[in-house]
Amino acid sequence: MTKIANRDNWLDYLRSFITMLVVAHHSSLAYTTFAHFNKDAYILSTHPIVDPRRWKGLDLFEDFNDIFFMSLMFLISGIFIIRSLENKGVQRFIRDRWRRLFIPFIIGVTVLMPIAYYPAWLLAHGGDGPPGVSGLRAYLVDFFTVEAWPVGPPWFIWVLFLFNVVFAAVYPFIKKSVHKLSAFISLQKQHPIMICVAWLVVTWIAYIPFVLWLGPDSWTGWGPFDFQKSRLCLYFCYFLLGVLIGAPGLNNGILSGESIFIRTASFWLAGCLSIYVLLKLSEAPLTEAVTRHQLSAWSARLIYRSIWVLSCTFSCIAALTIFKEWAGRSRSWWESLSANAYGIYLTHYIFVVWCQYELLNYHWPAVIKFLITLGVSLVLSWLLTEWVRRNAFVRKYL
């Protein structure tokens, strides 16, 4: 994810901030109160490492992130698609996406993820599995068969590659419609409530039917080509939303500096926090209503997930508007983080899981372990990426 010429700094900073949230998200999963570990097949665990030390606060942190941050990542990834397609043409664009997305994905799932998941194997077997070469062979057989080739964080990369290829393939046939719809959206930049309502409706339609049908947590796939069933449509719609927002250029659309939508960043932030509080406060009353037969379980899920959609919408809008308003000044460490964000995303899971594994025997509070894991994983993955990107060949892919 190298910097694109003339790209506004704030969008790079937001993307790198979300990358930090991803590292923090994975750093927290060993210490949530709902974490569980399955020794028979660690892929069925909530996380490769689960620590006896837990903290309820990390449940809230993980849940808040999970509502919006990957949707926003897909949206940001779509913003410059039109510009790239117009400059390169469809064939060259797809070749570029193959190099920048699919090849790093393959390296990630065949080289990096086996390194990352090895502590889960040690934890499942009590650290006393077969030694040496036979132990490594046993681990790899288990990795590719019992665990069904865990994809880890690179799932985002292959799904993004798929979205890129699908859109590029149909773009010549829908080009006029895309630009007309994008121009219409741009005209609404002085009508933030209208934008929010439309955004909310799209999110509701793209998510609610699928989460009620498939459930919120079910994954499926073929080998490492894994994805969360209930969110695939949501992510694709956010990717397309990013395409439409970015088509006229950031200086002309709803993310332009003169947009009232942007200048109300404080409102979106307040709404984001308030709605998430409402979401958490609604859990107990809805459960109680179902227990008393005042609501069906289906109706309770519909209400809860509808508030979830509202939280996702406001959180994404808040992140975009806050960074546009408040994060425009160039800073050297932000520039470095932005340049290395892709590599951090690809490699951080190794450091997260190994650090959590090494901390298992220390009887420290969960929050301390979380902060250590976050700091170690972020710094080491950052330094590693900075180092390997000094090679011109590697820099073409990262």
Short mmCIF file of C-alpha atoms in Angstrom, two decimals, residues 85-330:
data_model
loop_
_atom_site.label_atom_id
_atom_site.label_comp_id
_atom_site.label_asym_id
_atom_site.label_seq_id
_atom_site.Cartn_x
_atom_site.Cartn_y
_atom_site.Cartn_z
CA LEU A 85 -8.95 2.04 -13.82
CA GLU A 86 -9.06 5.19 -15.93
CA ASN A 87 -5.27 5.53 -15.85
CA LYS A 88 -4.34 1.89 -16.41
CA GLY A 89 -7.22 0.27 -18.27
CA VAL A 90 -8.90 -2.96 -17.17
CA GLN A 91 -6.19 -5.48 -18.10
CA ARG A 92 -3.29 -3.57 -16.59
CA PHE A 93 -5.39 -2.79 -13.50
CA ILE A 94 -6.12 -6.48 -12.91
CA ARG A 95 -2.45 -7.39 -13.43
CA ASP A 96 -1.52 -4.74 -10.89
CA ARG A 97 -4.08 -6.05 -8.39
CA TRP A 98 -2.75 -9.58 -8.93
CA ARG A 99 0.73 -8.37 -8.01
CA ARG A 100 -0.30 -6.12 -5.14
CA LEU A 101 -3.03 -8.26 -3.60
CA PHE A 102 -3.12 -11.88 -4.73
CA ILE A 103 0.60 -12.65 -4.56
CA PRO A 104 0.99 -11.15 -1.04
CA PHE A 105 -2.12 -13.12 -0.02
CA ILE A 106 -0.58 -16.39 -1.23
CA ILE A 107 2.68 -15.63 0.58
CA GLY A 108 0.72 -14.69 3.68
CA VAL A 109 -1.30 -17.91 3.89
CA THR A 110 1.48 -20.31 2.86
CA VAL A 111 4.46 -18.80 4.72
CA LEU A 112 3.37 -16.29 7.35
CA MET A 113 0.25 -17.95 8.76
CA PRO A 114 1.92 -21.33 9.47
CA ILE A 115 4.50 -19.40 11.51
CA ALA A 116 1.76 -17.44 13.27
CA TYR A 117 -0.39 -20.44 14.23
CA TYR A 118 2.38 -22.68 15.55
CA PRO A 119 1.92 -21.53 19.18
CA ALA A 120 -1.72 -22.69 18.97
CA TRP A 121 -0.44 -26.18 18.07
CA LEU A 122 1.96 -26.07 21.04
CA LEU A 123 -0.85 -24.94 23.34
CA ALA A 124 -3.20 -27.67 22.09
CA HIS A 125 -0.55 -30.37 22.57
CA GLY A 126 0.84 -29.06 25.81
CA GLY A 127 4.14 -28.15 24.20
CA ASP A 128 5.10 -31.85 24.14
CA GLY A 129 4.31 -32.79 20.56
CA PRO A 130 6.76 -34.80 18.46
CA PRO A 131 10.18 -33.08 18.42
CA GLY A 132 12.24 -31.91 15.48
CA VAL A 133 11.33 -32.61 11.88
CA SER A 134 8.59 -35.10 12.79
CA GLY A 135 6.98 -32.50 15.02
CA LEU A 136 7.03 -29.90 12.28
CA ARG A 137 5.61 -32.43 9.84
CA ALA A 138 2.82 -33.30 12.29
CA TYR A 139 2.06 -29.62 12.77
CA LEU A 140 1.85 -28.92 9.03
CA VAL A 141 -0.34 -31.97 8.40
CA ASP A 142 -2.68 -30.76 11.13
CA PHE A 143 -2.53 -27.19 9.78
CA PHE A 144 -3.64 -28.15 6.28
CA THR A 145 -6.08 -30.94 7.21
CA VAL A 146 -7.63 -30.72 10.68
CA GLU A 147 -7.45 -26.94 10.80
CA ALA A 148 -8.31 -26.71 7.06
CA TRP A 149 -5.55 -24.18 6.21
CA PRO A 150 -6.40 -21.22 8.50
CA VAL A 151 -6.37 -17.95 6.57
CA GLY A 152 -5.93 -15.48 9.45
CA PRO A 153 -5.95 -11.74 8.69
CA PRO A 154 -5.10 -12.18 4.95
CA TRP A 155 -8.77 -13.08 4.35
CA PHE A 156 -9.32 -9.36 3.76
CA ILE A 157 -6.76 -9.30 0.95
CA TRP A 158 -8.24 -12.10 -1.15
CA VAL A 159 -11.78 -10.74 -0.72
CA LEU A 160 -10.57 -7.27 -1.74
CA PHE A 161 -8.85 -8.81 -4.77
CA LEU A 162 -12.11 -10.50 -5.74
CA PHE A 163 -14.05 -7.23 -5.41
CA ASN A 164 -11.45 -5.43 -7.54
CA VAL A 165 -11.58 -8.02 -10.30
CA VAL A 166 -15.38 -8.19 -10.37
CA PHE A 167 -15.77 -4.42 -10.55
CA ALA A 168 -13.01 -3.99 -13.14
CA ALA A 169 -14.60 -6.67 -15.35
CA VAL A 170 -18.01 -4.98 -15.41
CA TYR A 171 -16.83 -1.37 -15.31
CA PRO A 172 -16.73 -0.83 -19.11
CA PHE A 173 -20.42 -1.79 -19.23
CA ILE A 174 -21.58 0.35 -16.29
CA LYS A 175 -19.19 3.29 -16.59
CA LYS A 176 -21.84 5.90 -17.43
CA SER A 177 -24.16 4.73 -14.68
CA VAL A 178 -21.37 4.77 -12.11
CA HIS A 179 -20.42 8.36 -12.94
CA LYS A 180 -24.05 9.52 -12.95
CA LEU A 181 -24.73 7.99 -9.55
CA SER A 182 -21.44 9.32 -8.22
CA ALA A 183 -22.30 12.83 -9.46
CA PHE A 184 -25.70 12.61 -7.74
CA ILE A 185 -24.08 11.60 -4.46
CA SER A 186 -21.63 14.50 -4.77
CA LEU A 187 -24.53 16.94 -5.06
CA GLN A 188 -25.69 15.89 -1.59
CA LYS A 189 -22.56 17.14 0.18
CA GLN A 190 -24.51 20.01 1.72
CA HIS A 191 -27.22 17.61 2.95
CA PRO A 192 -25.54 15.45 5.60
CA ILE A 193 -28.77 13.98 6.99
CA MET A 194 -29.78 12.75 3.55
CA ILE A 195 -26.36 11.14 3.11
CA CYS A 196 -26.63 9.48 6.52
CA VAL A 197 -30.12 8.12 5.86
CA ALA A 198 -29.10 6.71 2.46
CA TRP A 199 -25.94 5.23 3.99
CA LEU A 200 -28.00 3.65 6.77
CA VAL A 201 -30.52 2.15 4.33
CA VAL A 202 -27.75 0.62 2.20
CA THR A 203 -26.09 -0.85 5.29
CA TRP A 204 -29.38 -2.26 6.58
CA ILE A 205 -30.27 -3.90 3.25
CA ALA A 206 -26.75 -5.30 2.77
CA TYR A 207 -26.50 -6.80 6.26
CA ILE A 208 -29.78 -7.49 8.05
CA PRO A 209 -31.28 -10.17 5.76
CA PHE A 210 -28.01 -12.11 5.78
CA VAL A 211 -27.29 -11.89 9.50
CA LEU A 212 -30.84 -13.04 10.33
CA TRP A 213 -30.52 -15.90 7.86
CA LEU A 214 -26.92 -17.01 8.41
CA GLY A 215 -26.12 -15.76 11.92
CA PRO A 216 -23.45 -13.20 12.84
CA ASP A 217 -20.36 -15.39 13.29
CA SER A 218 -20.43 -18.16 10.69
CA TRP A 219 -17.48 -18.46 8.28
CA THR A 220 -17.12 -20.61 5.20
CA GLY A 221 -14.72 -21.01 2.29
CA TRP A 222 -12.38 -23.27 0.38
CA GLY A 223 -8.98 -23.76 1.96
CA PRO A 224 -7.59 -20.32 2.81
CA PHE A 225 -10.30 -18.58 0.74
CA ASP A 226 -12.39 -18.03 3.83
CA PHE A 227 -14.98 -15.32 4.49
CA GLN A 228 -17.68 -14.37 6.99
CA LYS A 229 -20.95 -15.37 5.34
CA SER A 230 -23.24 -12.73 6.82
CA ARG A 231 -20.93 -9.83 5.92
CA LEU A 232 -19.81 -10.54 2.36
CA CYS A 233 -22.61 -8.44 0.84
CA LEU A 234 -22.03 -5.69 3.41
CA TYR A 235 -18.35 -5.49 2.57
CA PHE A 236 -19.02 -5.46 -1.17
CA CYS A 237 -21.56 -2.65 -0.79
CA TYR A 238 -19.08 -0.61 1.27
CA PHE A 239 -16.43 -1.22 -1.37
CA LEU A 240 -18.86 0.07 -4.02
CA LEU A 241 -19.77 3.00 -1.80
CA GLY A 242 -16.08 3.88 -1.68
CA VAL A 243 -15.94 3.67 -5.48
CA LEU A 244 -18.87 6.08 -5.82
CA ILE A 245 -17.53 8.50 -3.22
CA GLY A 246 -14.10 8.58 -4.86
CA ALA A 247 -15.15 8.69 -8.53
CA PRO A 248 -15.42 12.52 -8.82
CA GLY A 249 -12.21 13.04 -6.82
CA LEU A 250 -11.98 13.87 -3.14
CA ASN A 251 -11.97 17.61 -3.84
CA ASN A 252 -15.35 17.46 -5.57
CA GLY A 253 -17.38 14.88 -3.65
CA ILE A 254 -18.94 14.54 -0.22
CA LEU A 255 -15.46 14.35 1.36
CA SER A 256 -14.40 17.74 -0.01
CA GLY A 257 -13.38 20.47 2.42
CA GLU A 258 -16.44 22.67 1.80
CA SER A 259 -18.89 19.84 2.44
CA ILE A 260 -21.22 20.36 5.39
CA PHE A 261 -21.10 16.58 5.74
CA ILE A 262 -17.42 16.93 6.68
CA ARG A 263 -17.80 20.04 8.82
CA THR A 264 -20.19 18.23 11.17
CA ALA A 265 -17.51 15.77 12.33
CA SER A 266 -18.21 16.43 16.03
CA PHE A 267 -21.88 15.50 15.53
CA TRP A 268 -20.96 12.18 13.91
CA LEU A 269 -18.48 11.40 16.69
CA ALA A 270 -21.06 12.09 19.39
CA GLY A 271 -23.58 9.98 17.52
CA CYS A 272 -21.09 7.15 17.07
CA LEU A 273 -20.38 6.91 20.82
CA SER A 274 -24.00 7.42 21.89
CA ILE A 275 -25.38 4.77 19.56
CA TYR A 276 -22.82 2.22 20.67
CA VAL A 277 -23.82 2.86 24.30
CA LEU A 278 -27.46 2.39 23.23
CA LEU A 279 -26.53 -0.89 21.54
CA LYS A 280 -24.93 -2.29 24.69
CA LEU A 281 -27.75 -1.03 26.93
CA SER A 282 -30.31 -2.73 24.69
CA GLU A 283 -28.88 -6.22 25.21
CA ALA A 284 -30.34 -6.93 28.65
CA PRO A 285 -33.86 -5.52 27.99
CA LEU A 286 -34.14 -7.45 24.72
CA THR A 287 -33.01 -10.69 26.39
CA GLU A 288 -35.48 -10.12 29.21
CA ALA A 289 -38.31 -9.41 26.76
CA VAL A 290 -37.63 -12.69 24.97
CA THR A 291 -37.52 -14.58 28.29
CA ARG A 292 -40.92 -13.09 29.25
CA HIS A 293 -42.33 -13.92 25.80
CA GLN A 294 -42.94 -10.24 25.11
CA LEU A 295 -40.78 -10.50 21.99
CA SER A 296 -39.87 -13.39 19.74
CA ALA A 297 -36.18 -14.23 19.47
CA TRP A 298 -36.33 -13.22 15.79
CA SER A 299 -37.80 -9.79 16.63
CA ALA A 300 -35.17 -9.20 19.31
CA ARG A 301 -32.39 -10.05 16.86
CA LEU A 302 -33.92 -7.72 14.29
CA ILE A 303 -34.02 -4.82 16.76
CA TYR A 304 -30.51 -5.46 18.04
CA ARG A 305 -28.98 -5.81 14.58
CA SER A 306 -30.79 -2.71 13.35
CA ILE A 307 -29.13 -0.71 16.15
CA TRP A 308 -25.88 -2.44 15.16
CA VAL A 309 -26.35 -1.12 11.61
CA LEU A 310 -26.88 2.38 12.98
CA SER A 311 -23.68 2.06 15.01
CA CYS A 312 -21.72 0.82 11.98
CA THR A 313 -22.99 3.71 9.86
CA PHE A 314 -22.20 6.44 12.39
CA SER A 315 -18.80 4.95 13.28
CA CYS A 316 -17.70 4.86 9.63
CA ILE A 317 -18.94 8.40 8.97
CA ALA A 318 -17.33 9.65 12.18
CA ALA A 319 -13.95 8.14 11.28
CA LEU A 320 -13.99 9.64 7.79
CA THR A 321 -15.09 13.11 8.85
CA ILE A 322 -12.82 13.32 11.90
CA PHE A 323 -9.70 12.40 9.95
CA LYS A 324 -10.64 14.77 7.13
CA GLU A 325 -11.12 17.63 9.60
CA TRP A 326 -8.40 16.95 12.14
CA ALA A 327 -5.62 14.84 10.59
CA GLY A 328 -4.50 16.76 7.52
CA ARG A 329 -1.09 17.92 8.77
CA SER A 330 1.84 15.82 7.58
#
